[in-house]
Short mmCIF file of C-alpha atoms and ligand atoms in Angstrom, two decimals:
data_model
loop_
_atom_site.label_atom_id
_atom_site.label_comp_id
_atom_site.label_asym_id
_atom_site.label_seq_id
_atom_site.Cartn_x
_atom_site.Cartn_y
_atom_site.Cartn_z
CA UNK A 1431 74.98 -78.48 170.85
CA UNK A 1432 73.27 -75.35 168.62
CA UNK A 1433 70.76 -73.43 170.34
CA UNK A 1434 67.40 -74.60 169.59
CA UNK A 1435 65.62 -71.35 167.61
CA UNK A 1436 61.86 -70.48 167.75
CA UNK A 1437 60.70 -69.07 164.35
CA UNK A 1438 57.31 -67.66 165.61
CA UNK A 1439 54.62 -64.90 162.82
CA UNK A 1440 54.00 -61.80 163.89
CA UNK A 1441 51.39 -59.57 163.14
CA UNK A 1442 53.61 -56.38 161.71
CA UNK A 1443 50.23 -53.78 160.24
CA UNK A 1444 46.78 -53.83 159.96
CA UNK A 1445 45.91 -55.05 156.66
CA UNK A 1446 43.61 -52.57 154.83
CA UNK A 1447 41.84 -54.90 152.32
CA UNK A 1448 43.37 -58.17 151.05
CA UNK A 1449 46.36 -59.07 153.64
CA UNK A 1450 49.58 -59.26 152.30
CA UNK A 1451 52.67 -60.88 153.23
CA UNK A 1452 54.00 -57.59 154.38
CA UNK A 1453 51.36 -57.45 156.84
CA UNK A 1454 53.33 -60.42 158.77
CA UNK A 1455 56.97 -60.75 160.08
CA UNK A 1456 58.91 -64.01 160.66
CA UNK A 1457 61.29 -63.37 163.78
CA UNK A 1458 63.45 -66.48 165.70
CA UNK A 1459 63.87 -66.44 169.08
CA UNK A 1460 65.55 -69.21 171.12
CA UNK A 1461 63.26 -71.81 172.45
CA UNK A 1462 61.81 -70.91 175.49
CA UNK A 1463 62.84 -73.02 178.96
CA UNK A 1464 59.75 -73.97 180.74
CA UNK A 1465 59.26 -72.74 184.64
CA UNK A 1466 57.37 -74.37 187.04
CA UNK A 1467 53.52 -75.32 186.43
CA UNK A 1468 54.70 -75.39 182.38
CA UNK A 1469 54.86 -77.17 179.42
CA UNK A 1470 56.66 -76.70 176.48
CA UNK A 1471 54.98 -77.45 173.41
CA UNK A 1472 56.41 -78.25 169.75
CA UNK A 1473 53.95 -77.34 166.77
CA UNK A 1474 53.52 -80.23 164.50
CA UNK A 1475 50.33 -78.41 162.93
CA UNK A 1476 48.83 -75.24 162.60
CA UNK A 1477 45.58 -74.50 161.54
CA UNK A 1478 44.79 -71.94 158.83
CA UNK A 1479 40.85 -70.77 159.70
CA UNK A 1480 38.80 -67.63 157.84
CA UNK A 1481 38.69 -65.98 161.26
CA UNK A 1482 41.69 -65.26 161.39
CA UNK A 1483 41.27 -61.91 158.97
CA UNK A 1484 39.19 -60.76 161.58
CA UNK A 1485 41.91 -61.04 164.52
CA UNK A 1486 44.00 -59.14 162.18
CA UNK A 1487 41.60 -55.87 162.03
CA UNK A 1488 41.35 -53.61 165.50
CA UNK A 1489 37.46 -52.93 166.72
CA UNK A 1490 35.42 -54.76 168.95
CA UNK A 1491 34.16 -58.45 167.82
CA UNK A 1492 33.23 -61.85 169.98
CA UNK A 1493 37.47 -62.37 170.22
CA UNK A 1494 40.13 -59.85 171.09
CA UNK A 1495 42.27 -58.71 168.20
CA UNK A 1496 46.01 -59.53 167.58
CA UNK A 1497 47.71 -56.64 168.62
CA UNK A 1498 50.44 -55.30 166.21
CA UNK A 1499 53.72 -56.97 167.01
CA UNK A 1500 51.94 -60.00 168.74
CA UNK A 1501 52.09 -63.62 167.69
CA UNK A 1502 49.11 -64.16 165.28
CA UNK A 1503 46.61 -66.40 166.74
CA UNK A 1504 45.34 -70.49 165.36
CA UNK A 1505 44.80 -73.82 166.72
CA UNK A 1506 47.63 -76.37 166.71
CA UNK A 1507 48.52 -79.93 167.18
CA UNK A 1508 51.29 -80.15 169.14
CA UNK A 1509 53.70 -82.34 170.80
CA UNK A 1510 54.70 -81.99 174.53
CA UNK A 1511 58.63 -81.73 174.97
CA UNK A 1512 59.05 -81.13 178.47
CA UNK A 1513 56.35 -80.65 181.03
CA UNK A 1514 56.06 -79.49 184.20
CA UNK A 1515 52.48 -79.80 184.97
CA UNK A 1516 49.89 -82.76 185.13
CA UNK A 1517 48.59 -84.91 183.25
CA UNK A 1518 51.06 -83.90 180.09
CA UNK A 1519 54.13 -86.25 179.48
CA UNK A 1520 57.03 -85.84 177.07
CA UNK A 1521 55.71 -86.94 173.76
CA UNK A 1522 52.03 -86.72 174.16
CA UNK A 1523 50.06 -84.99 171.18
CA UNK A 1524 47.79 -82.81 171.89
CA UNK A 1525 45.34 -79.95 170.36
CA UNK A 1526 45.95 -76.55 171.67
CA UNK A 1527 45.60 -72.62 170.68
CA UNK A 1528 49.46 -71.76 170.53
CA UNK A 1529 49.48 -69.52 167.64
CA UNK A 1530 51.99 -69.12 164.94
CA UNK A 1531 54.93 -70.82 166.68
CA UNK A 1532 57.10 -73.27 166.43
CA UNK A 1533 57.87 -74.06 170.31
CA UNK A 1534 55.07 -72.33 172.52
CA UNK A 1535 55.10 -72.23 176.79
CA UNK A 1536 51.63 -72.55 178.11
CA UNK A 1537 49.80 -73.71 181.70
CA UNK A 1538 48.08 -76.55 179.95
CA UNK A 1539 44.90 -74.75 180.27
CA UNK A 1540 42.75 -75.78 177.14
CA UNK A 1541 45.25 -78.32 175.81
CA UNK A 1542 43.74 -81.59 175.00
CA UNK A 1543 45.77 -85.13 174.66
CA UNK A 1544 45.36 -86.84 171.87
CA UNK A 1545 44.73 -90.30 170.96
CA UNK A 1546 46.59 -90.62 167.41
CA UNK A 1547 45.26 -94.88 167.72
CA UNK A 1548 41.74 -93.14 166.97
CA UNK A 1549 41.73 -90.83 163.93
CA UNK A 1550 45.26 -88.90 162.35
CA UNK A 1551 45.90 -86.05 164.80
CA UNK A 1552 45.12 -83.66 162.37
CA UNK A 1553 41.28 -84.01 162.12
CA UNK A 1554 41.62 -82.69 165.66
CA UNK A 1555 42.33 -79.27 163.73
CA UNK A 1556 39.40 -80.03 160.71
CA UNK A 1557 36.56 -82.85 160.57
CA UNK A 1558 36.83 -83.55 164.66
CA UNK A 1559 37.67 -79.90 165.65
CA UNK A 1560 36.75 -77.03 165.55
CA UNK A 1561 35.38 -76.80 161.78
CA UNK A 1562 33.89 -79.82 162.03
CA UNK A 1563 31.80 -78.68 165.71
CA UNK A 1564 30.96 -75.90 163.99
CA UNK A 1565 29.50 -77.80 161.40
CA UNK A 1566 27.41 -79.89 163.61
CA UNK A 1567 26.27 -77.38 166.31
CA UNK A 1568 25.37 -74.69 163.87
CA UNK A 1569 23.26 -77.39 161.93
CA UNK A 1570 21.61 -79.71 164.62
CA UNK A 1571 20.78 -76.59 166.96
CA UNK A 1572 20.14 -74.01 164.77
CA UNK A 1573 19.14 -75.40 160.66
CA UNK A 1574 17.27 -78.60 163.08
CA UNK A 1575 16.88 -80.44 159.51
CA UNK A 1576 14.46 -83.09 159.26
CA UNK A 1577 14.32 -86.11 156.71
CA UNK A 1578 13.09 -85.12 152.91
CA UNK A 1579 14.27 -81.57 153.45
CA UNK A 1580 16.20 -79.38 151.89
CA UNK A 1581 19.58 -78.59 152.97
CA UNK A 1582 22.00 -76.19 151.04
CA UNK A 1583 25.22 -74.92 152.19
CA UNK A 1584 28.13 -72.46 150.90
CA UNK A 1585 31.98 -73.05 150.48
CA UNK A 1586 30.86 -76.95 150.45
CA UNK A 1587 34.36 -78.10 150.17
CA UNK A 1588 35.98 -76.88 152.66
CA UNK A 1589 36.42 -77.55 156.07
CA UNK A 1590 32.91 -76.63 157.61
CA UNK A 1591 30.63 -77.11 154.33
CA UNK A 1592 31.92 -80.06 153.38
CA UNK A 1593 30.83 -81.89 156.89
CA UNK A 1594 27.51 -79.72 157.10
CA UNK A 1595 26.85 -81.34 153.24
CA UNK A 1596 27.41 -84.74 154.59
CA UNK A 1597 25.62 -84.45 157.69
CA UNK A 1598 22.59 -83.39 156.14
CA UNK A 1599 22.54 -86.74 153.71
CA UNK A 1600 23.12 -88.65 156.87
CA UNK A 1601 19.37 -87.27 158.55
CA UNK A 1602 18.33 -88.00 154.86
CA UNK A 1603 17.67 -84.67 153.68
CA UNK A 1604 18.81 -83.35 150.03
CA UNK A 1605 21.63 -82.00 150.45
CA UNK A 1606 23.32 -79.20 147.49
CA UNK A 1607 26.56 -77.38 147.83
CA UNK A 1608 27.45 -73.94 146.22
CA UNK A 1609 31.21 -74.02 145.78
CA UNK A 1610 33.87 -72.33 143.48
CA UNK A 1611 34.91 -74.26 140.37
CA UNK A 1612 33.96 -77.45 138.45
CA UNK A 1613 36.93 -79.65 140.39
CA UNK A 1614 35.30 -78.49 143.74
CA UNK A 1615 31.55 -79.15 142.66
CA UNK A 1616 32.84 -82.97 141.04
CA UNK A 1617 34.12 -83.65 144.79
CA UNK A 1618 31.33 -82.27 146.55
CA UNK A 1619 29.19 -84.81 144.68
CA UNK A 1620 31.30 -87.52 143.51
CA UNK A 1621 33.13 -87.60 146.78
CA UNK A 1622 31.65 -86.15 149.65
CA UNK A 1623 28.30 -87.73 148.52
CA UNK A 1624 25.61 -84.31 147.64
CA UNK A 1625 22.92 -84.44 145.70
CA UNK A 1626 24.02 -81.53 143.42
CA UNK A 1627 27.00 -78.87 143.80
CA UNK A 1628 26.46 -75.43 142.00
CA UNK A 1629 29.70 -73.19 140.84
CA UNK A 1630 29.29 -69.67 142.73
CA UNK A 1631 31.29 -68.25 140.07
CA UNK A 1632 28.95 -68.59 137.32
CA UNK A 1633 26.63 -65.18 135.97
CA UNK A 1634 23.72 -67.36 136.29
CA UNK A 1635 23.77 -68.93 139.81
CA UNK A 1636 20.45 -68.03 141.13
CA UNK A 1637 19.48 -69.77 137.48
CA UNK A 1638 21.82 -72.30 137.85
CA UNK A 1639 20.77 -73.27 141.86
CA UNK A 1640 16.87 -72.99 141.36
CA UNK A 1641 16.78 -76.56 139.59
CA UNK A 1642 18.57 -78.28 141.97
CA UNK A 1643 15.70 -77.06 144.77
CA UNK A 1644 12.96 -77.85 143.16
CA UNK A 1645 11.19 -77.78 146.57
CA UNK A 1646 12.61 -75.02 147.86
CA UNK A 1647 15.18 -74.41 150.05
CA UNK A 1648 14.55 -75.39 153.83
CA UNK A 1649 17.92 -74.93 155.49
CA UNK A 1650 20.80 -72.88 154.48
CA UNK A 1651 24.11 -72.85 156.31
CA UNK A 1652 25.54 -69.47 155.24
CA UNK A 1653 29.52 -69.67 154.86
CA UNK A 1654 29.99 -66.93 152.42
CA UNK A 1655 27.14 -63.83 152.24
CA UNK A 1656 27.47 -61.42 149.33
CA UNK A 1657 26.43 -63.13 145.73
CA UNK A 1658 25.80 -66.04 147.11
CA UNK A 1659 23.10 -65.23 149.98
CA UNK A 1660 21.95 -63.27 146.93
CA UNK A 1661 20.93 -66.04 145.13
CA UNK A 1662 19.73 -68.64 148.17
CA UNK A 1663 17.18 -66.21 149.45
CA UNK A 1664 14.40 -66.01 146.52
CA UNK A 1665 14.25 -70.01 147.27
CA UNK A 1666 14.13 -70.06 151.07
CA UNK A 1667 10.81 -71.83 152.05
CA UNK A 1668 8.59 -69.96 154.64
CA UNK A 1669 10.06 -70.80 158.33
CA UNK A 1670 13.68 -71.36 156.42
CA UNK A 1671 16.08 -71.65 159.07
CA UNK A 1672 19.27 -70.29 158.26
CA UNK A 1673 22.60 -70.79 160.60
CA UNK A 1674 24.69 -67.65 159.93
CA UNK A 1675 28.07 -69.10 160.49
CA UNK A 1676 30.73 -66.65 158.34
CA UNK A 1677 30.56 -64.19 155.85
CA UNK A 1678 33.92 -65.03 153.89
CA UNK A 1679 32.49 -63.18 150.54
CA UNK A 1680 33.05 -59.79 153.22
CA UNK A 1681 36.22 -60.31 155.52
CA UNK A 1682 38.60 -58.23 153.20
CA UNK A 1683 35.76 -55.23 153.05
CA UNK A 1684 37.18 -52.27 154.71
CA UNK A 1685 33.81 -50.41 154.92
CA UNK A 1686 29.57 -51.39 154.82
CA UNK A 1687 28.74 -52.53 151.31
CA UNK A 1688 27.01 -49.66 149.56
CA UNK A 1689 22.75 -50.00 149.38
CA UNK A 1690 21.03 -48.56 152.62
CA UNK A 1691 17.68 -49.81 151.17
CA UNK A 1692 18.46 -52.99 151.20
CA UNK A 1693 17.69 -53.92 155.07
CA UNK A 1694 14.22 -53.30 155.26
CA UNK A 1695 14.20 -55.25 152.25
CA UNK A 1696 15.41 -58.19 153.93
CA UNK A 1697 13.77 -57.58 156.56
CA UNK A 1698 10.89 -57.77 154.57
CA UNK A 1699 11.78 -61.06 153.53
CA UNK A 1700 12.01 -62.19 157.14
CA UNK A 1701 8.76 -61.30 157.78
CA UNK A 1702 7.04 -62.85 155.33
CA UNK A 1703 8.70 -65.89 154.65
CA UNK A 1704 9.10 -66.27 158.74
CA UNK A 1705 12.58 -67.11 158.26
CA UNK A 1706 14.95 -67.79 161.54
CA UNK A 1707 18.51 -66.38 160.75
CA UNK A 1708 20.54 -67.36 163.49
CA UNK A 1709 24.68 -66.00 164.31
CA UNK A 1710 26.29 -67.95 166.17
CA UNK A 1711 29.94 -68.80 167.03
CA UNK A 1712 31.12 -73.00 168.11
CA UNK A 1713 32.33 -71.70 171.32
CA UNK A 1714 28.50 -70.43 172.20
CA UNK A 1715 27.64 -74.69 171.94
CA UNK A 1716 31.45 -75.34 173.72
CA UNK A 1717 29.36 -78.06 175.95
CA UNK A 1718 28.42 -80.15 173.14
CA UNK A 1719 32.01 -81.00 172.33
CA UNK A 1720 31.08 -84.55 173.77
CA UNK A 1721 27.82 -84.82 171.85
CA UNK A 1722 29.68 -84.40 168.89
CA UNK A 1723 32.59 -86.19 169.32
CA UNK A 1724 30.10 -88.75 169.88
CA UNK A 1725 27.93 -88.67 167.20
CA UNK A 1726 30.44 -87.53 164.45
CA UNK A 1727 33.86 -89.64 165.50
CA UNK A 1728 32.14 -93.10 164.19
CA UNK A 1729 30.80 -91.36 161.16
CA UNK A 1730 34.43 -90.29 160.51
CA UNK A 1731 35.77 -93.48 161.49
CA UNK A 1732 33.55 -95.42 159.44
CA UNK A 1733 34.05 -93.56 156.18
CA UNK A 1734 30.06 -92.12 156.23
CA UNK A 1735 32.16 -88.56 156.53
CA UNK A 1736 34.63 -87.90 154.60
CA UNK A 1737 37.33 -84.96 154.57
CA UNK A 1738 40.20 -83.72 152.68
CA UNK A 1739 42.95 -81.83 153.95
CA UNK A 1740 45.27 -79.33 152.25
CA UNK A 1741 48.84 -79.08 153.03
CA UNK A 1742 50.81 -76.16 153.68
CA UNK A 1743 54.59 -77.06 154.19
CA UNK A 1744 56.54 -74.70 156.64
CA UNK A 1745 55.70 -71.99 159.34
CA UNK A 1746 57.17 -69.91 156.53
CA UNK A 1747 54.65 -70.39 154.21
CA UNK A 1748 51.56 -69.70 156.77
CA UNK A 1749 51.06 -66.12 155.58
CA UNK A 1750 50.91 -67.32 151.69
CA UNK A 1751 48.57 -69.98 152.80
CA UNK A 1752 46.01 -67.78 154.76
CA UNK A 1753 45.91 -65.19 152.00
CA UNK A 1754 45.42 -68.11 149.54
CA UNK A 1755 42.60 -69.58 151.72
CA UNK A 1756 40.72 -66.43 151.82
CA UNK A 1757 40.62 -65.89 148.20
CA UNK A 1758 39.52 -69.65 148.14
CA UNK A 1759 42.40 -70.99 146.81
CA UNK A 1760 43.04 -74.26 148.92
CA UNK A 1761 40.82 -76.92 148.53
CA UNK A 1762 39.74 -78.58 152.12
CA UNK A 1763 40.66 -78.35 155.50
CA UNK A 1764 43.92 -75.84 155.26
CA UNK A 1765 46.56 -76.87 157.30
CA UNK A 1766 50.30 -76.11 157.82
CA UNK A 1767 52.60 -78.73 158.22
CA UNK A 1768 55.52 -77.11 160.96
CA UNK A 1769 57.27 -80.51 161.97
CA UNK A 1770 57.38 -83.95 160.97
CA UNK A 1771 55.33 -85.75 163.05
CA UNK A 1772 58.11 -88.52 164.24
CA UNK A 1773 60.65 -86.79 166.67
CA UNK A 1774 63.37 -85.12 164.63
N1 NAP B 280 30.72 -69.19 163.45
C1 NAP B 280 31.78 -69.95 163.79
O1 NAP B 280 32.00 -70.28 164.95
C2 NAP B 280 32.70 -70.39 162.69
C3 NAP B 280 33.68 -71.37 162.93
C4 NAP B 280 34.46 -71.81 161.85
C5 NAP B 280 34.30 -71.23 160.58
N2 NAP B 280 33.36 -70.27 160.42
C6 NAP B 280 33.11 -69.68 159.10
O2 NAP B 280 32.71 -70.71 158.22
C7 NAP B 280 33.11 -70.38 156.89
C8 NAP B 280 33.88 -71.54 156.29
O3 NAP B 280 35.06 -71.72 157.05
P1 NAP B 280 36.04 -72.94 156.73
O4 NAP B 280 37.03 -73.02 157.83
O5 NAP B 280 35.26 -74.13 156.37
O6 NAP B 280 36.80 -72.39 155.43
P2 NAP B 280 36.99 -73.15 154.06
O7 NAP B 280 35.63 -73.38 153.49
O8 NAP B 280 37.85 -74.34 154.26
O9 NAP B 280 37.77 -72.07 153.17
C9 NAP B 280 37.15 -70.91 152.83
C10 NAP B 280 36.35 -71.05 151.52
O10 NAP B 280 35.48 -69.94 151.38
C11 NAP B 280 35.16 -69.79 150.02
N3 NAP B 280 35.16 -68.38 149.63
C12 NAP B 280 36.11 -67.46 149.86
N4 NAP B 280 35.75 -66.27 149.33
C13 NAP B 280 34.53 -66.44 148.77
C14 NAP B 280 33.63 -65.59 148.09
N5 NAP B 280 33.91 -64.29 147.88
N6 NAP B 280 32.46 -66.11 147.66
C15 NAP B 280 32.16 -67.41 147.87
N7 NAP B 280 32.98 -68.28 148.51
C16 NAP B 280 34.16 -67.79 148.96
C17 NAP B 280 36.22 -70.54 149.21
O11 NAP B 280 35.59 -71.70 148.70
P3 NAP B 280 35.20 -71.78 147.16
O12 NAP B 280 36.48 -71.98 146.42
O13 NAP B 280 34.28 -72.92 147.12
O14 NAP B 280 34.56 -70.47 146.81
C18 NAP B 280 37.22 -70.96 150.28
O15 NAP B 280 37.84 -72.19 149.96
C19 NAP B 280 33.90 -69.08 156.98
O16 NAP B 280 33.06 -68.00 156.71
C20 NAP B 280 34.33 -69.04 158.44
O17 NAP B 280 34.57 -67.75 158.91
C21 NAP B 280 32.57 -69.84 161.44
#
């Protein structure tokens, strides 16, 4: 019988800007034997996530980077192949942080089985996983929106907008998305169920998003910074509260953008408007998982949240896929597709 080969994505250089695919390396390795207290995991899906542009830089940050020559970092649904460690049993699926791999050894730590009777494994990597906790923490503890309010989030399609959007109709606020393109904006509101859905790419957004508030903007769930924050803060309502999840617009910059006046005029705006601006990262609400498995996994299951996932086919086609994602070129939860999901 062939030797069973590991194609596993290295990180090969700091990109400087925009990553590339040079930036990346594709080796194979055989597939690793597990020892005792192991399992041996098979990637059936890898999640693509914004963060990962950060992993790729060096410098301090809440995570520790990717070091050069490393296996780049993600979240996976995977299927155990041979384990050697309780509770895991040949052919479970499970969620775990394996990287970009296609076989991956691991102590079981942090893996989670997976009931594939519930929901398609993947929403373990988008609407029930980490995107979609992200969603939910960062609005319930930090936005706190209450009924007839205004909710408005950025990058509305995707993975975390998309269920923050949906979310907010469900405590019956109004809900508007900012996302790129007319095909995005139709299936923010036609779909996913908004009350409006403004193109960031047009000259006139702050024009173009003041309508569509015309009380004011109450919560915003910031996604993207740059243009965009731009044109949300002239609406924010005094005591705004606004969740500071990513800055997408900014994760290519290499250096501060330029205007050393502008703090202390937003900090200006702070103070008068009494805004709460909040960072946070899911991990910092990692005890709510239950809370919001609870209260989102119906919602999902019952069609009240919906979710769209884009497919990636191929470990090989990972580093395309995360460059394409940051420039906002996939359309939902992005998601690479490394094995069939029946044994092969
Ligand atoms: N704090 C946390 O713990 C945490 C956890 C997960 C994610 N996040 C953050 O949440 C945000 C959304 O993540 P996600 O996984 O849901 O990604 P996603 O929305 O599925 O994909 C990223 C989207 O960002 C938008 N985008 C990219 N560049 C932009 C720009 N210059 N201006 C405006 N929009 C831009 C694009 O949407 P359009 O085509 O609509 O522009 C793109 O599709 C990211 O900032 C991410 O880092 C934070």
């Amino acid at each position: 019988m062939p030797e069973r080969r590991n194609r596993r994505v290295l990180l090969a250089a700091r990109p400087q800007g925009e990553p590339k695919e040079s930036d990346f390396r594709l080796v194979e390795d055989p597939v690793p034997e597990p020892g005792p207290g192991q399992i041996l995991l098979r990637t059936l899906y890898l999640s693509l996530d914004p963060y990962m542009r950060g992993r790729m830089n060096a410098g301090p940050s809440y995570a520790p980077s990717v070091e050069v020559g490393q296996v780049m970092v993600g979240g996976t649904v995977s299927r155990v192949e041979a384990a050697n460690v309780g509770p895991f049993r040949p052919g479970d699926i499970v969620e775990a942080y394996t990287g970009w791999e296609e076989y991956a050894l691991c102590d079981g730590r942090g893996v989670r089985k997976l009931d594939p009777s519930l929901a398609p494994v993947t929403t373990a990597l988008g609407v029930l996983g980490m995107p979609g906790m992200t969603a939910w923490t960062g609005l319930m503890n930090i936005g706190q929106p209450k009924a007839g309010e205004t909710v408005v989030v950025a990058a509305a399609s995707g993975a975390v907008g998309s269920v923050v959007g949906q979310l907010a109709k469900v405590k019956g606020c109004r809900a508007v998305g900012i996302a790129g393109g007319e095909d995005k904006c139709r299936y923010v509101v036609e779909e996913l169920g908004l009350d409006a859905c403004v193109d960031h790419r047009r000259a006139d957004l702050a024009e173009a998003l003041k309508p569509e508030c015309p009380e004011g903007i109450d919560v915003y769930f910031e996604n993207v910074g740059g243009p965009v924050f731009d044109a949300v803060l002239p609406l924010l309502n005094p005591f705004a509260r606004v969740p500071v999840c990513g800055l997408i617009a900014h994760y290519n910059d290499s250096r501060p953008p330029d205007g050393p006046d502008r703090l202390p005029w937003l900090m200006m705006q702070i103070l008068v408007k009494r805004l709460t601006l909040r960072g946070f990262i899911v991990s910092d609400f990692a005890r709510q998982q239950a809370d919001f498995l609870a209260e989102v996994g119906p919602l999902v299951r019952d069609g009240r949240i919906k979710y769209r996932e884009h497919f990636i086919e191929g470990l090989e086609n990972a580093t395309r896929g995360l460059i394409g994602l940051l420039r906002g070129e996939t359309f939902g939860k992005t998601i690479v597709r490394v094995a069939p999901e029946g044994r092969s």
